[in-house]
Structures are given as structure tokens and as C-alpha cells.
Coordinates of C-alpha atoms and ligand atoms in Angstrom, one line a residue:
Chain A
X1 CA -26.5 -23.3 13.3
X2 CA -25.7 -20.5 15.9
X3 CA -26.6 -16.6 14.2
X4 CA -23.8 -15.4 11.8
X5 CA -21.7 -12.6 12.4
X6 CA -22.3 -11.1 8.8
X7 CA -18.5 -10.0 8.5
X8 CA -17.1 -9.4 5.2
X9 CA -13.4 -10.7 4.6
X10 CA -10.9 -8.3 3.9
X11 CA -9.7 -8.2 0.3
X12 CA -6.7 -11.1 -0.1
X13 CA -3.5 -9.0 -0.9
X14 CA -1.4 -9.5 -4.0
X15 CA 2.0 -8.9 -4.4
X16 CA 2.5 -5.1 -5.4
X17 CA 5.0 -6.8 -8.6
X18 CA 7.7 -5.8 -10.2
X19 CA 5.8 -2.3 -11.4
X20 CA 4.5 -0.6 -8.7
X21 CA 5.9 2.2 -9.7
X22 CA 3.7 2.8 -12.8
X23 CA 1.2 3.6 -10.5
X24 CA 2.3 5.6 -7.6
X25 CA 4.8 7.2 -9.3
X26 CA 4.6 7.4 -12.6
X27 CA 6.8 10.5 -13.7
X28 CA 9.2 8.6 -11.5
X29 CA 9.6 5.7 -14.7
X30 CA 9.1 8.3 -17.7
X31 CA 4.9 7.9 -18.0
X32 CA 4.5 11.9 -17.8
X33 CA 1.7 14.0 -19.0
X34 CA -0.6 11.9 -17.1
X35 CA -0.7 13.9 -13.9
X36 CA 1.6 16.4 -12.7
X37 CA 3.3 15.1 -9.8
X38 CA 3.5 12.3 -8.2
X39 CA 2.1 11.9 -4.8
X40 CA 4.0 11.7 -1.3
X41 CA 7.4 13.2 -2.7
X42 CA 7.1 16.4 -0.9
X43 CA 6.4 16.4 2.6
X44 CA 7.7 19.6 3.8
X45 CA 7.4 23.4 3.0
X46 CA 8.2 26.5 4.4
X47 CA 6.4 26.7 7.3
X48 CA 6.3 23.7 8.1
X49 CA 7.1 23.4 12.1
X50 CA 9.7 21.7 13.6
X51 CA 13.6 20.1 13.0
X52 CA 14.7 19.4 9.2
X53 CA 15.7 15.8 8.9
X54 CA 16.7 13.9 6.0
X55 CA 15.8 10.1 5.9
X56 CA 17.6 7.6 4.1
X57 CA 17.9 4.0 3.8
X58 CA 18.2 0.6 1.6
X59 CA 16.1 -2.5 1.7
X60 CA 18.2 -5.6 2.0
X61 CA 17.0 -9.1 0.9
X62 CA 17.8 -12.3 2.1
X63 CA 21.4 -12.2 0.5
X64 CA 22.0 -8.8 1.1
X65 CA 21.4 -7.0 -2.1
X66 CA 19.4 -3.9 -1.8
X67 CA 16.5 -3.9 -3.3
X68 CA 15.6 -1.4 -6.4
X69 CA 11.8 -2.4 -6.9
X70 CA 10.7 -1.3 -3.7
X71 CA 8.2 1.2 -3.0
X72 CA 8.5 2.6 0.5
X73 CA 5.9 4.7 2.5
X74 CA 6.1 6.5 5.5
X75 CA 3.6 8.1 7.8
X76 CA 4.4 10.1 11.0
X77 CA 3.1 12.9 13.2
X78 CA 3.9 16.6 13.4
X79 CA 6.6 18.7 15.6
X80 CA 3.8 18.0 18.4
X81 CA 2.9 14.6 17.9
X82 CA -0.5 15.0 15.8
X83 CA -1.2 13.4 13.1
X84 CA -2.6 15.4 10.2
X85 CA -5.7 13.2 9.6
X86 CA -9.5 13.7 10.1
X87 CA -8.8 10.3 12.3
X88 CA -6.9 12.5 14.8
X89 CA -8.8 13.2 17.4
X90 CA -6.1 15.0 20.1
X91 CA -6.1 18.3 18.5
X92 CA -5.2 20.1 15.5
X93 CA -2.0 19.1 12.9
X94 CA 0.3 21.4 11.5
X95 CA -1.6 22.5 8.2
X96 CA 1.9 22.8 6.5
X97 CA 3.3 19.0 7.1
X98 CA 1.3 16.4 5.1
X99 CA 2.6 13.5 7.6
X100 CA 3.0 11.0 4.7
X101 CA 5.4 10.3 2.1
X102 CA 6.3 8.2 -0.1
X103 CA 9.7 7.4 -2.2
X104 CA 11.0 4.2 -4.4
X105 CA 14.3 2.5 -3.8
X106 CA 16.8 4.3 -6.6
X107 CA 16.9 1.8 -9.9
X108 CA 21.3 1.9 -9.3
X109 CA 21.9 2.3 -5.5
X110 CA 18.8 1.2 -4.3
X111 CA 19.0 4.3 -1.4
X112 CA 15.3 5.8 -0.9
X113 CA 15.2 9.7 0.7
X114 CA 12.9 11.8 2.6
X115 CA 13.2 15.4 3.5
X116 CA 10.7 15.5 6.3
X117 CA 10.8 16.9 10.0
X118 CA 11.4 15.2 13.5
X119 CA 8.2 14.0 14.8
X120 CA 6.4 14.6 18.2
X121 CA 5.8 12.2 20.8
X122 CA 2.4 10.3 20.6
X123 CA 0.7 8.8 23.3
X124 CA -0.1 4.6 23.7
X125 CA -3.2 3.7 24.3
X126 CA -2.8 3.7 27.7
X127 CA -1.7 7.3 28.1
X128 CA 2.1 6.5 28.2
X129 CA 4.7 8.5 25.5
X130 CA 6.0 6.1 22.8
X131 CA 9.2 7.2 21.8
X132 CA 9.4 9.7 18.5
X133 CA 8.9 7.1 15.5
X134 CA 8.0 7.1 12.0
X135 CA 5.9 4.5 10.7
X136 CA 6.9 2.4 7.8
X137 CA 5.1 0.5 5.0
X138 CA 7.0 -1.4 2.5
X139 CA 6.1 -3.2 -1.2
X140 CA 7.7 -4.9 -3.5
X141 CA 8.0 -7.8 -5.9
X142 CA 8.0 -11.0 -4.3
X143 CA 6.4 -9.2 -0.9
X144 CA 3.1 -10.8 -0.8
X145 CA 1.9 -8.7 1.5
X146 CA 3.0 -4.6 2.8
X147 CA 5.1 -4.8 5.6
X148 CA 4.6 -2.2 8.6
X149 CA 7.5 -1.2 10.7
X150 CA 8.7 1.2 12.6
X151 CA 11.7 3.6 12.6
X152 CA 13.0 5.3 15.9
X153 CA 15.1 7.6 16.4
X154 CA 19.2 7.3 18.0
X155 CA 19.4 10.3 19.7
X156 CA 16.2 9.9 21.7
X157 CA 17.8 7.3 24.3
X158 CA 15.9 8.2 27.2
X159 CA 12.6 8.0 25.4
X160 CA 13.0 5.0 23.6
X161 CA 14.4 3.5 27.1
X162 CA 10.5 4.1 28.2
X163 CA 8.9 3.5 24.4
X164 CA 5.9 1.1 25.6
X165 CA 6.1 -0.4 22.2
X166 CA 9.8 -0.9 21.7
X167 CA 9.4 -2.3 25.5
X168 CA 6.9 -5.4 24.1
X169 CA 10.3 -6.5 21.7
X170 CA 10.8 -9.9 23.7
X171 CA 14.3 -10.3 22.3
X172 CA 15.9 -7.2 23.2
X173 CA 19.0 -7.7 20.7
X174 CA 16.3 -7.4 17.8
X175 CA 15.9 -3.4 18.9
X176 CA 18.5 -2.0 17.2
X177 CA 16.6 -3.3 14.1
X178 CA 14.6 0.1 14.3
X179 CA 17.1 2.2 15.6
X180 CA 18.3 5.2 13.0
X181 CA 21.3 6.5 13.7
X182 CA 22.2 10.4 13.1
X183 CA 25.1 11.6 11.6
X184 CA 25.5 15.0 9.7
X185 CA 25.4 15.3 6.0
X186 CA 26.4 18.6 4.9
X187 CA 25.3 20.3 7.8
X188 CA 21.7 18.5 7.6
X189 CA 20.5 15.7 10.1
X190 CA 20.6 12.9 8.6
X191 CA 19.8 9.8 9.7
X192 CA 20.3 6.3 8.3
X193 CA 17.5 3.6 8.7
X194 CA 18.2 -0.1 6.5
X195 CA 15.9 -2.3 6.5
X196 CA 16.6 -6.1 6.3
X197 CA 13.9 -8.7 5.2
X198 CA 15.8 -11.5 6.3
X199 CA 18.7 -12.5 7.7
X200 CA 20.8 -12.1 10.8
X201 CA 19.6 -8.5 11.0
X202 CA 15.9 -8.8 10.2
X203 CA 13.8 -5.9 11.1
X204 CA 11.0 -6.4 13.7
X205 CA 7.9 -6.0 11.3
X206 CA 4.4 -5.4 13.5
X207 CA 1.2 -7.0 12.7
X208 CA -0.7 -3.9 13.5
Chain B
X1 CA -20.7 6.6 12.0
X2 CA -18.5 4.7 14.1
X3 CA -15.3 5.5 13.3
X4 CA -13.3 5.2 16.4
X5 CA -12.3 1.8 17.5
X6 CA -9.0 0.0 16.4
X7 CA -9.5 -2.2 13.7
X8 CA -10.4 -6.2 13.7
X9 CA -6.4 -7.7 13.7
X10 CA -5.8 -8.9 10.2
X11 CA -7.1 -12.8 9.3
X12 CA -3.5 -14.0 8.2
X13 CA -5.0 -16.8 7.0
X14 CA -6.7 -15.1 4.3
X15 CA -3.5 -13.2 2.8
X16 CA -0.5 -14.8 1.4
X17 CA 2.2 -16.0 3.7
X18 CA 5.3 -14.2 2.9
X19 CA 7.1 -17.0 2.3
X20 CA 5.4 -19.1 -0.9
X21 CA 8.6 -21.0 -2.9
X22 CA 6.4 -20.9 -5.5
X23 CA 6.8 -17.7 -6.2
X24 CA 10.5 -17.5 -6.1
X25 CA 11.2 -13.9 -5.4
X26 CA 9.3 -14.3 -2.1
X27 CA 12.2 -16.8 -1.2
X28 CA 14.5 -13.9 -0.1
X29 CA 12.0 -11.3 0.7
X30 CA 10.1 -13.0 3.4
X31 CA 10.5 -12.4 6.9
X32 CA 11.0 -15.6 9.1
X33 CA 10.7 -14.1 12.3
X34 CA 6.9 -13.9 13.7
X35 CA 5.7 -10.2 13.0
X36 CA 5.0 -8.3 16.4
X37 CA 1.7 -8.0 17.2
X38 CA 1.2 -4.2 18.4
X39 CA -2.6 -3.9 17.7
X40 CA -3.8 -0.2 17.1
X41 CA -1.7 3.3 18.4
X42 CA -3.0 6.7 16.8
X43 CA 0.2 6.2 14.6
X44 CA -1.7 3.2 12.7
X45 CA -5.9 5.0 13.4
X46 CA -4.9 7.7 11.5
X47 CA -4.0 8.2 8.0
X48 CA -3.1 10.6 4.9
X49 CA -6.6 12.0 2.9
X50 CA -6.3 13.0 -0.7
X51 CA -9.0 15.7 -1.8
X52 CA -11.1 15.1 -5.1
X53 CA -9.1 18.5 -6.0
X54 CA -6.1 16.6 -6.5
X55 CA -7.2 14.1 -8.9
X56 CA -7.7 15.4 -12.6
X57 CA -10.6 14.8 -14.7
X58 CA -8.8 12.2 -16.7
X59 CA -7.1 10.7 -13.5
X60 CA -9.7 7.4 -14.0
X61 CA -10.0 7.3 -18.0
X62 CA -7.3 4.8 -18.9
X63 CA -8.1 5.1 -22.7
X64 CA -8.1 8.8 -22.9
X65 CA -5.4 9.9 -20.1
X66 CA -2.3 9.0 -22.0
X67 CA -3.6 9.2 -25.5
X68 CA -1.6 10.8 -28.6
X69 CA -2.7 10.0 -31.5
X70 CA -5.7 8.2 -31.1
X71 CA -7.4 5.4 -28.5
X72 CA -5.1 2.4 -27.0
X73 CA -5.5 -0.9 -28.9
X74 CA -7.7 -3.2 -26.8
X75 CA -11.2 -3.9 -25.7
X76 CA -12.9 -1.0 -24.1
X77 CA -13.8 -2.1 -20.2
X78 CA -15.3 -0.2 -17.5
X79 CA -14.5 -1.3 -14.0
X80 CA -16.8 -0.5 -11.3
X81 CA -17.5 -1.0 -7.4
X82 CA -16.9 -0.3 -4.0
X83 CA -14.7 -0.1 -1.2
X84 CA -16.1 -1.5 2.4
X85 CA -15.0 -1.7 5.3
X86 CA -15.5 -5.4 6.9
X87 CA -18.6 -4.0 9.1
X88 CA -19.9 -3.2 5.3
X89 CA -19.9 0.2 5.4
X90 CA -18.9 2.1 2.8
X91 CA -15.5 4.2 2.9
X92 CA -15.8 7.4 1.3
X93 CA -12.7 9.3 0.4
X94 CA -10.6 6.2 -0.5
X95 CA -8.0 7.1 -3.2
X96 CA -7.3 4.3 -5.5
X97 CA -4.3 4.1 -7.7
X98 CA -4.7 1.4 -10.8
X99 CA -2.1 0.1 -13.0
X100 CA -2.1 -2.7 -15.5
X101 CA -0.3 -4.0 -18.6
X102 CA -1.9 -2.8 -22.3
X103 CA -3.8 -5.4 -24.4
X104 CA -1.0 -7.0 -25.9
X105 CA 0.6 -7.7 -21.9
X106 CA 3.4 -5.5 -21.8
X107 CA 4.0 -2.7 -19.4
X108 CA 5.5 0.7 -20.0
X109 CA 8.2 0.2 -18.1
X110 CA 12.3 0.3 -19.2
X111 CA 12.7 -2.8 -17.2
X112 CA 9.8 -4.9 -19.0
X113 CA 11.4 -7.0 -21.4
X114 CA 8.4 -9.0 -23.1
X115 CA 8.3 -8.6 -26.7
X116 CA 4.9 -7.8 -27.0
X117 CA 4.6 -3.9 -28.2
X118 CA 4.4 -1.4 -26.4
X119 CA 1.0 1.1 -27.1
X120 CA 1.8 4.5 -27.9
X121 CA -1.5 5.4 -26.6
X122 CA -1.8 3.9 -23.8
X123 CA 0.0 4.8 -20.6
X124 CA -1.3 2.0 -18.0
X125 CA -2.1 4.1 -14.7
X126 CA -5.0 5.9 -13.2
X127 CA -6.5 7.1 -10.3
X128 CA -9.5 8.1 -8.2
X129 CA -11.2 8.6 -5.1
X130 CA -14.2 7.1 -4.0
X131 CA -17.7 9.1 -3.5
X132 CA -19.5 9.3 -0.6
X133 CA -21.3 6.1 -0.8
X134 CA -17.7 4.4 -1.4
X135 CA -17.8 4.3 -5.1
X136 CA -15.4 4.2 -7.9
X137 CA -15.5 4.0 -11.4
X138 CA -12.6 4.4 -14.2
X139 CA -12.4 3.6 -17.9
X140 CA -9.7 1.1 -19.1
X141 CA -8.8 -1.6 -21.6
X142 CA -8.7 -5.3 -21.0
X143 CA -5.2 -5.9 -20.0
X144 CA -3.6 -9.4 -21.7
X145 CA -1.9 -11.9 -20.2
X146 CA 1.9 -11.7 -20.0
X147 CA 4.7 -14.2 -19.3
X148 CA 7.1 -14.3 -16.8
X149 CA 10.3 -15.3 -15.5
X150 CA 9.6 -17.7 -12.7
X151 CA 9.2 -21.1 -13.5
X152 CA 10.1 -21.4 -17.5
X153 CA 6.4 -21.5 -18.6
X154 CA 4.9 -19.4 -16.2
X155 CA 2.2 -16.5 -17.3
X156 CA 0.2 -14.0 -15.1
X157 CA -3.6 -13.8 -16.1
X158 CA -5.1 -10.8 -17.3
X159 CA -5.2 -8.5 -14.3
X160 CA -5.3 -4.5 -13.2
X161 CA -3.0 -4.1 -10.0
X162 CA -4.9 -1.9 -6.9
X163 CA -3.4 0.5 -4.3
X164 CA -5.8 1.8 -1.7
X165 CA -6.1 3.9 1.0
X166 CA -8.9 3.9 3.5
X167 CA -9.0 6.1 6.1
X168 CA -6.4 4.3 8.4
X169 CA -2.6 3.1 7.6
X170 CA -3.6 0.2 9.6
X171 CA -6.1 -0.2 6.0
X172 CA -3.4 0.1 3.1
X173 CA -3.3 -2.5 1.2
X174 CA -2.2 -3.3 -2.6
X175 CA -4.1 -6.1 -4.2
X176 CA -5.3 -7.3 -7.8
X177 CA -8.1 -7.7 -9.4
X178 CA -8.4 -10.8 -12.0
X179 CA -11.3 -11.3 -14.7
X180 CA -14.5 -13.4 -14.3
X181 CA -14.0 -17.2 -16.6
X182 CA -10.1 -16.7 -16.6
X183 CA -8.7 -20.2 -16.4
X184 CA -5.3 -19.0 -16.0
X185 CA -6.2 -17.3 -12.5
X186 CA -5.7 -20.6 -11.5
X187 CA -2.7 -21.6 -12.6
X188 CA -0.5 -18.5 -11.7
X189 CA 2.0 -19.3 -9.0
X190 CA 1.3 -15.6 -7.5
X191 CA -2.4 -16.1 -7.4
X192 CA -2.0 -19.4 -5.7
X193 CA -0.3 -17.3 -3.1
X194 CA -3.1 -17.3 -1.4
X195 CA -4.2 -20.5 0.8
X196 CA -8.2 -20.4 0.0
X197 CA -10.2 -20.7 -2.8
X198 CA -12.9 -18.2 -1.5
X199 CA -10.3 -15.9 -0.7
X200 CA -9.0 -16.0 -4.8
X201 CA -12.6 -15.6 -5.8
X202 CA -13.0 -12.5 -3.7
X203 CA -10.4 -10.8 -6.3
X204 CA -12.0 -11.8 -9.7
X205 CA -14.2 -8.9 -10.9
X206 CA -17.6 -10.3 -12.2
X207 CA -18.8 -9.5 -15.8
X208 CA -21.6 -7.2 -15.4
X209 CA -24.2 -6.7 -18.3
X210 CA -26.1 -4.4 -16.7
X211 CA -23.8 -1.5 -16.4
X212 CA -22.5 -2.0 -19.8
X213 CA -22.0 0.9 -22.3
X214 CA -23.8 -0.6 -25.5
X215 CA -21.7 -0.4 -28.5
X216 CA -19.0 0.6 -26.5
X217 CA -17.3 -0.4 -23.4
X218 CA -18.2 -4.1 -21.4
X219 CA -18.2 -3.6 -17.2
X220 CA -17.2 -5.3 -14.9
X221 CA -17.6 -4.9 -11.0
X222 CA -15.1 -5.6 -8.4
X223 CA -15.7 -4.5 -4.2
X224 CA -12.5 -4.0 -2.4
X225 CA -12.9 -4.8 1.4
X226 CA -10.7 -3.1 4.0
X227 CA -10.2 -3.8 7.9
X228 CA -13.6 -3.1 9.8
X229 CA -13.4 -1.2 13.1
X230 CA -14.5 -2.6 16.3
X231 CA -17.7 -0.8 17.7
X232 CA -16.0 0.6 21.4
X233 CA -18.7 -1.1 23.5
X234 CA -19.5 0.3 26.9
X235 CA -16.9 3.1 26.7
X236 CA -19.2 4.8 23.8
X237 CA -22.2 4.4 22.3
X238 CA -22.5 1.0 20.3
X239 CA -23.3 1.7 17.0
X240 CA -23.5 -0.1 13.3
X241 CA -23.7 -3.6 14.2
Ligands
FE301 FE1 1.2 -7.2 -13.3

């Protein structure tokens, strides 16, 4: 027997079921009067820094129905590319943008929404600019486990031409899968980003 | 406390595929394309921290947090533990989010559909945020079992569904915690999800007579384990190990 590395396992994950939203956001399905608000609506105020976007999108299964169970998270940095975590260690966040947010898929349309702001550029690992990006993480019934992508931005060609992670996508026709495009809603920046489980236009999901 | 490497790359062979026929819904809502392994930028080192300030003193008492005209129907249960990181260190500040069906099996939900009643008492979600030994309590009642549509006999075993955050996105994770003697955990197409046996056991909360409230509430413990960080050898200091 050689030594043992003495590493715990990672709790398994479970599907996040058909009511997720009991628990992250309960107002959201009618259980009120247990706390006030539920987390990760608001990301935004007043002073926060930087360009008003609004985010929108639909998760598509297999057969291309929206999904309407889903549960979608999204974490990204501030105006300058910081992330508003004790994890960041480049500087200081804007104290006014939370960074994370989190929204279900509408119950009829099955369209989720964030008002947010158009993130910074954050440096890989190896010093290089990736491209502006939100991060994505999304639940649902029959998901067995959260699924990370990524959402970049259409209007940020040049960047995204040098992103060093949108450059490690082997099949190049697979990168418009996380490309939002940006056209105007009522004078507001708005752009559009679907996400597809399966099928022709499946999204490139990381293992991060 | 080491808390700057990137984190060990997921096992995949510990968590569900995402394609298990079994489970029918997963049929349509598994990717078949490999994921893309990236490995850790600052976009997936960092993450969102909730304050204790945010959580309200009934946030983790299931029996008293959505309460009208008296207690939920059920067996009073305390569930207890804590949340590690792989290296075994604790992870203070986690924010955990429960939910779970009442003791008859139905959610409150307008799109459940079992006939089981629903509790006016009971609402079926709480919240809390680990201490800084990586710690939780709350105060619940023993969710039933439910049926559902699957195959035409299938039934979920008594379980409380978990949300955490650690101090990472690369860490979120949504899991569920089952009860200690259940034999339905093993007969639930969901559970059997996952490929190992050891993995399955790693979710089913132990009965725990020593934490107990006499006369009052039985306790059960249940650890959550989240991705460990690599110690950044040579560059820094190695520490932890
Ligand atoms: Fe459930």
C-alpha cells in the first residue's frame, strides 16, 4: 500500500428538480413572508459604474422548446474587470455592482432578464485579455449537474478575435454558440443570448 | 489559509452524467458534445459573498419561518453539519439555500400536482450561512416521500434539496441530501444517477442521537464537500497539506 492522499470527494450533485425555485426564489412562486426579497434579482443601482445593458435569453431543449423550470445564474466583473469578491485579488470592485445575479426562465415564455452593466476585461492566467464575458450557470430538472458557460459579447469583435479562451474552441463553427448579439430595445442595449442544450446549435459548456 | 490556487478539476466520475435515460427528462437536457475544459480564470476563483446581515433570524427554522396558525404537521428534525472543501478545511461563509417537500410529500408549488395536502404551516425553504468553523444548522420537518411522473411507479425518497455557495463559482453546486435506512434511496431513478455506490452514500445524512433535542426534535448530520484548491507549490508558500 503506497501513503494515501487523504482527499475528501466532492459531494455527488443531484438534479436541482422541478422546484428550484422554492428555494432561491421563493416570492418568485407565491411563498412570501418568508424573507423579503429574493436574492440575485437586482444587480445594479445608481451608482453603479459603467454601460446599462439588458440581458435576455431562453433555454432550448433537445426539441427546441424553451425551458420554463430553469434557474439561471450569472456572475461577471465590474466596468474595469474586477470581480467584487474577497477572492479578487487585482484590486478593488465597484462597491455598487454585486457581480452576480440570478433570474428563472418565465413559467409562459420561458425568456429570463437581467438588468446589469457591460463588464471589463479580465486577464487569463497568463496575463493575456479575454474578451468581455459573463459567466453562466444553469439548473434545472432533468440537468443532473449545473452547467457553466459563457456569454460574450457581438460588438466586441476585435477582442473576442484575441479571447485566449474563445481561441481553445477546436471547432470554430461552435463560437457563435456564445456570441450575444445587440440590438436596441427602446433605446436600451439589449442583447440576446439562447442557450441550446442539445442539438445542432448546442452551446459550448466548460468543465471549469 | 491557502486560498489561492485553482481548484482540483471536477472527478466526473463521481457526479451524474448528463445523459442517464433513466431519468427521462435528462434525455433532452443533456449536452452530447464533450464540455470544454478551461480550468480556472479569476472569472470562475472568484465568487458572490452573502453577509450573516442578510439572512433573518428565522431564515434556518423551517417549522417556525412560514408558520400561521400553529407548527407544520410532521416529525420535528434538526439537520446539522459542515461544509469542506476537499483539502478538509472548513469553508466559512457558505450560504446554503434548503428546500424540501412537507410531511405528507407535496411541495408548495402551483405546478405540483400530487394529491397529498398541502400544509398551511409550512412553507418548505430556508436558508443560512455557515460559521467560521464551516457550520450549519437549521430546524425542519421530515419531508415524505412523493411520487412522480417518470416511469409509472416511480417515487423519490424522503429528501431536503441543497444550494451552496463556497467561496468560488467554480464551487456551486446543488445536491440532495437523503435519510439514513431509507430503502427507497435505492430505488429512485434520480438517485441512481449517480455511477457509485460510495458516491450515493456520501448524500444520506446519518441519524445522530447525540445532538438530539429530547422530547423534541431527532438530528441528523449531513457534510457537504466542495472543490479543494491546489496548494501553489514553489510559486508561494506550500501550506495545508
Ligand atoms: Fe424534490
Amino acid at each position: 500500500m503506497v501513503q494515501s492522499l487523504r482527499r475528501l470527494k466532492e459531494s455527488p450533485s443531484q438534479t436541482a428538480g422541478p422546484y428550484v425555485h422554492i428555494g432561491a426564489t421563493p416570492n418568485w412562486v407565491e411563498i412570501t413572508g418568508v424573507w423579503k426579497e429574493d436574492l440575485g434579482l437586482v444587480l445594479v443601482g445608481p451608482e453603479t459604474k459603467g454601460e446599462r445593458i439588458i440581458l435576455k435569453g431562453r433555454v432550448f431543449d433537445g426539441s427546441g422548446i424553451p425551458l420554463k423550470d430553469a434557474l439561471v445564474e450569472i456572475w461577471q466583473a465590474d466596468s474595469d474587470g474586477l470581480y467584487n469578491s474577497p477572492q479578487e485579488k487585482r484590486g478593488k470592485a465597484d462597491p455598487h455592482f454585486t457581480g452576480w445575479g440570478r433570474q428563472p426562465t418565465d413559467g409562459t415564455t420561458g425568456e429570463y432578464r437581467f438588468e446589469t452593466i457591460k463588464p471589463g476585461r479580465v486577464p487569463y492566467p497568463d496575463g493575456r485579455l479575454m474578451a468581455p464575458h459573463i459567466t453562466f450557470w444553469i439548473v434545472a430538472r432533468g440537468i443532473n449537474i449545473g452547467l457553466h458557460t459563457r456569454m460574450y459579447f457581438g460588438d466586441e469583435e476585435a477582442a473576442n478575435a484575441e479571447c485566449p479562451v474563445l481561441a481553445r474552441i477546436e471547432h470554430k463553427v461552435r463560437v457563435p454558440t456564445l456570441i450575444a448579439s445587440r440590438p436596441e430595445e427602446n433605446g436600451m442595449p439589449t442583447y440576446t443570448f439562447d442557450i441550446h442544450l442539445q442539438g445542432e446549435k448546442e452551446t459550448v459548456f466548460f468543465d471549469i | 489559509m491557502s486560498d489561492e490556487g485553482s481548484f482540483y478539476q471536477r472527478d466526473r466520475s463521481w457526479h451524474p452524467p448528463a445523459f442517464t435515460p433513466q431519468y427521462k427528462t435528462s434525455i433532452l437536457r443533456s449536452p452530447q458534445y464533450p464540455l470544454l475544459s478551461l480550468g480556472n480564470t479569476a472569472s470562475e476563483m472568484t465568487g458572490p459573498v452573502f453577509g450573516h446581515d442578510e439572512i433573518g433570524p428565522l431564515d434556518n427554522d423551517l417549522i417556525r419561518n412560514f408558520a400561521k396558525t400553529g407548527d407544520p404537521i410532521g416529525q420535528r428534525i434538526i439537520v446539522y453539519g459542515r461544509v469542506l472543501d476537499e483539502n478538509a478545511r472548513p469553508v466559512p461563509g457558505a450560504l446554503l439555500e434548503f428546500w424540501q417537500a412537507n410531511a405528507g410529500g407535496r411541495y408548495r408549488h402551483k405546478k405540483e400536482t400530487y394529491l397529498a395536502p398541502i400544509d398551511p404551516n409550512f412553507g418548505g425553504c430556508g436558508r443560512t450561512i455557515t460559521d467560521g468553523e464551516g457550520r450549519y444548522w437549521f430546524r425542519t420537518i421530515k419531508p415524505g416521500a412523493y411520487p412522480w411522473p417518470n416511469g409509472v411507479n416511480d417515487w423519490r425518497p424522503a429528501h431536503i434539496h441543497f444550494s451552496v455557495f463556497g467561496h468560488a463559482f467554480a464551487q456551486r453546486l446543488i445536491t440532495q441530501m437523503y435519510f439514513d435506512g431509507d430503502p427507497m434511496i435505492w430505488q429512485c431513478p434520480i438517485v441512481q444517477t449517480i455511477p457509485d455506490k460510495a458516491a450515493i452514500e456520501q448524500l444520506v445524512a446519518a441519524l445522530d442521537r447525540s445532538v438530539t433535542l429530547p422530547m423534541d426534535a431527532l438530528a441528523h448530520k449531513f457534510d457537504i464537500v466542495l472543490r479543494g484548491r491546489r496548494s501553489t507549490l514553489f510559486e508561494n508558500r506550500m501550506e495545508g497539506n
